[in-house]
Coordinates of C-alpha atoms in Angstrom, one line a residue:
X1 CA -10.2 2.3 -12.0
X2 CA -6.4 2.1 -11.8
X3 CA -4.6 4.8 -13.2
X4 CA -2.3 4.3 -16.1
X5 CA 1.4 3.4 -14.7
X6 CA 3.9 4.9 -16.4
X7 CA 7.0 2.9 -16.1
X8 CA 8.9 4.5 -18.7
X9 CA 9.1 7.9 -16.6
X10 CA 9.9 6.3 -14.1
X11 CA 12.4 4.2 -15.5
X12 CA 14.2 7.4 -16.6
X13 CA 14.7 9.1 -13.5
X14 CA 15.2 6.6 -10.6
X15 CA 17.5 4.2 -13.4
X16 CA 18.9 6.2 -16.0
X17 CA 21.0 8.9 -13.8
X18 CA 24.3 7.9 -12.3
X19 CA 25.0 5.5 -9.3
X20 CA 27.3 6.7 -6.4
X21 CA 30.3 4.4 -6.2
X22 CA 31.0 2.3 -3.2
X23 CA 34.0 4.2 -2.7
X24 CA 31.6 7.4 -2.5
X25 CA 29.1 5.9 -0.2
X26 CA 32.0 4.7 1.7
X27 CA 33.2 8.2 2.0
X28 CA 29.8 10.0 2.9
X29 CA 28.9 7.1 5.6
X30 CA 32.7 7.8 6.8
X31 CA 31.9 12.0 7.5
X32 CA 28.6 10.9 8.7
X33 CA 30.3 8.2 12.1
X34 CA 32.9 11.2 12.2
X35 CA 29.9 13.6 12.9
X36 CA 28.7 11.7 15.6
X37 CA 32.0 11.7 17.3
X38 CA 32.1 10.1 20.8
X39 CA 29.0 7.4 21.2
X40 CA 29.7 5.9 24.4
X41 CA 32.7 7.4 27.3
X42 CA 36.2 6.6 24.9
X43 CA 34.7 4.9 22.4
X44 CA 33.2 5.9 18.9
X45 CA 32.0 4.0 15.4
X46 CA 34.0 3.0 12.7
X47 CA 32.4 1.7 9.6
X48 CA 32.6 -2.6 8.8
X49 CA 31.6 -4.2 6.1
X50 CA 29.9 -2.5 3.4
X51 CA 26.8 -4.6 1.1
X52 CA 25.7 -3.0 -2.1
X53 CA 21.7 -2.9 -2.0
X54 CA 19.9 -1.9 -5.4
X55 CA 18.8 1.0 -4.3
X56 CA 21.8 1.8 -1.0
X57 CA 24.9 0.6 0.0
X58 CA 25.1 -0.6 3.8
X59 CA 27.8 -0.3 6.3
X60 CA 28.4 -2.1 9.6
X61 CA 29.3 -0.4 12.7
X62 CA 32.4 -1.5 14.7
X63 CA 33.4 -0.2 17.6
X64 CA 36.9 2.5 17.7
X65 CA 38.9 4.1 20.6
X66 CA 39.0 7.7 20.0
X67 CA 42.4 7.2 18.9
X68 CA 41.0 5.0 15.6
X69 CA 41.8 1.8 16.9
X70 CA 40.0 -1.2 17.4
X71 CA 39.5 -2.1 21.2
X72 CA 40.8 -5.6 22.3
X73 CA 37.2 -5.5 24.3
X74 CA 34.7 -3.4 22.5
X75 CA 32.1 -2.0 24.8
X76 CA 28.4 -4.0 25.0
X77 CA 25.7 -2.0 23.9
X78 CA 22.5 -1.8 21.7
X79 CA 21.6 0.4 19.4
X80 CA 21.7 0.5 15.8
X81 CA 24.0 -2.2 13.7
X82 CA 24.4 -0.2 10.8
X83 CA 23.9 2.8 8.1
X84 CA 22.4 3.0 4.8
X85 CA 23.6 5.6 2.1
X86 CA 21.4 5.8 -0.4
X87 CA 22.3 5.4 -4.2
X88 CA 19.7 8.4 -5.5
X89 CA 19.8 11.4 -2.8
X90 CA 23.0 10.3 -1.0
X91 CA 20.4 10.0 2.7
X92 CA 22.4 8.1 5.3
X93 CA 20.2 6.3 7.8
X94 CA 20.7 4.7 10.7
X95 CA 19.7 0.7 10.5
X96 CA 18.6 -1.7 13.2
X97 CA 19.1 -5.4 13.2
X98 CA 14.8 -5.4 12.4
X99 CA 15.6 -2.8 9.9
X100 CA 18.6 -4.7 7.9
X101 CA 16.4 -8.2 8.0
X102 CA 13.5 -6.1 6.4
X103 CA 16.5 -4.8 4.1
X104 CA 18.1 -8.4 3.1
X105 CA 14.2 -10.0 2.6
X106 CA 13.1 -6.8 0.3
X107 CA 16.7 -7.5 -1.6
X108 CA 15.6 -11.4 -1.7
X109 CA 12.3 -10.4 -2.7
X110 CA 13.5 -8.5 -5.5
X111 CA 15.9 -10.8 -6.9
X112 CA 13.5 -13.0 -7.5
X113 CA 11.0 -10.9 -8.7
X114 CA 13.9 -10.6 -11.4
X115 CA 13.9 -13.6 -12.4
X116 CA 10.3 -13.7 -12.7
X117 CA 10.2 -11.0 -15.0
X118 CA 13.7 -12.5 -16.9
X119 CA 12.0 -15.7 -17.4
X120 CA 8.9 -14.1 -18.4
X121 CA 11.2 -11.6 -21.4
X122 CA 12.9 -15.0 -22.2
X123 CA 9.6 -17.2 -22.6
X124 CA 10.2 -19.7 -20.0
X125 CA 7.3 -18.1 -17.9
X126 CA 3.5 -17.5 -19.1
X127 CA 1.4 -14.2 -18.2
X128 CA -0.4 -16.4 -15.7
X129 CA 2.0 -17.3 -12.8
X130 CA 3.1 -13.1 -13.4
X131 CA -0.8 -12.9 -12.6
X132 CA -0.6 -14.8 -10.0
X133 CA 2.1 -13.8 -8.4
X134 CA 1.1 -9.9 -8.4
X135 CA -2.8 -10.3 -8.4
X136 CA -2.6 -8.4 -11.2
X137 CA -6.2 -7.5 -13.3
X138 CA -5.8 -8.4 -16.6
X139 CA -5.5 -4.7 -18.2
X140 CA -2.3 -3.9 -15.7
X141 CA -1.1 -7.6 -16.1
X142 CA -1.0 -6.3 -20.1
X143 CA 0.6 -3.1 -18.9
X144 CA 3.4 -5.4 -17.4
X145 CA 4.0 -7.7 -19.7
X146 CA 4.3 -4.4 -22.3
X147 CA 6.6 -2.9 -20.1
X148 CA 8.8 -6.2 -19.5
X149 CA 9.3 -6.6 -23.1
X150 CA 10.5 -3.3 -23.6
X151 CA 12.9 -2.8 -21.1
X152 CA 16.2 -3.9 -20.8
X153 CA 16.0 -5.9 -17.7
X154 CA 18.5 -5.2 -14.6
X155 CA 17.6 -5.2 -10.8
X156 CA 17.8 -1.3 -10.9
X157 CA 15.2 -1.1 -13.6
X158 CA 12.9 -3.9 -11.8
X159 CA 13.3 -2.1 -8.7
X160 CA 12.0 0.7 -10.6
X161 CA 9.2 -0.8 -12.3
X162 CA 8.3 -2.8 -8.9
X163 CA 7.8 0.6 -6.7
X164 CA 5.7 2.1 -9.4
X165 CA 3.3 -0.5 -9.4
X166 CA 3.1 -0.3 -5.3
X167 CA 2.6 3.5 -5.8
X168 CA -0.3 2.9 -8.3
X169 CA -1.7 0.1 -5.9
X170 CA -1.3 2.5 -3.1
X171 CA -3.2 5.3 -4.6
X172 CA -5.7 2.7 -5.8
X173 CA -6.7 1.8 -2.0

């Protein structure tokens, strides 16, 4: 038997506290490319293009001189294509070009899991396709449908409400 998820818990501490700001991130992912210093002979990272995540913002690497500038050739190399800062505990991780295609399809994933769940809130979907779509038995597809209904519905609160039922599936297996 599945144990009882409790989304409201949950909810509380991985939605209710206070985001980071992309100018924060920014700053963090900044120290952390400083801290690395010289990556290849004359040549360091500098930080891109950020892309706010639900859960981490995300910042390209570009290639610098040691002076700060960008190179009229920048060096050819592998490695990683990115960082992540996360939005909860302020982690930076390093990102692959694997690793930001698993990001972008989990993002895509969860938008329209969001919509699922606002259509659902809004009537225009029926318990079955939310069923369906999460193989849900019918005492946790309940659960859910309790727990749509009384949330105010945002990607962070899905995200939320989305890892807690993969946590009670996980500990179910």
């Amino acid at each position: 038997m599945i144990n009882r998820f409790s989304p409201r818990s949950c909810l509380y501490l991985c939605v209710s506290g206070n985001f980071m700001t992309a100018l924060e991130a920014r700053h963090i992912a900044q120290q952390y490319v400083s801290d690395i210093g010289e990556v290849l002979p004359e040549f360091m990272f500098g930080l891109g293009d950020e892309e706010e995540f639900v859960d981490k913002y995300y910042f390209d690497f570009i290639w610098l001189t040691l002076t700060g500038q960008i190179p009229e050739e920048p060096p050819v190399a592998g490695g990683a294509r990115g960082l992540t800062v996360n939005k909860y505990d302020k982690k930076v991780e390093l990102i692959s070009h694997g690793g930001y295609g698993v990001l972008r399809d989990t993002e895509n994933k969860l938008t329209e899991t969001y919509q699922l769940f606002s259509d659902f809130k809004n009537g225009k979907t029926r318990l079955q396709e939310l069923k369906a779509k999460f193989d849900l038995t019918s005492e946790q597809l309940l659960e859910l449908s309790k727990v749509i209904k009384d949330t105010e519905l945002n990607r962070e609160a899905i995200y939320a409400i989305i890892n807690g039922l993969l946590d009670k599936v996980k500990n179910y297996r």
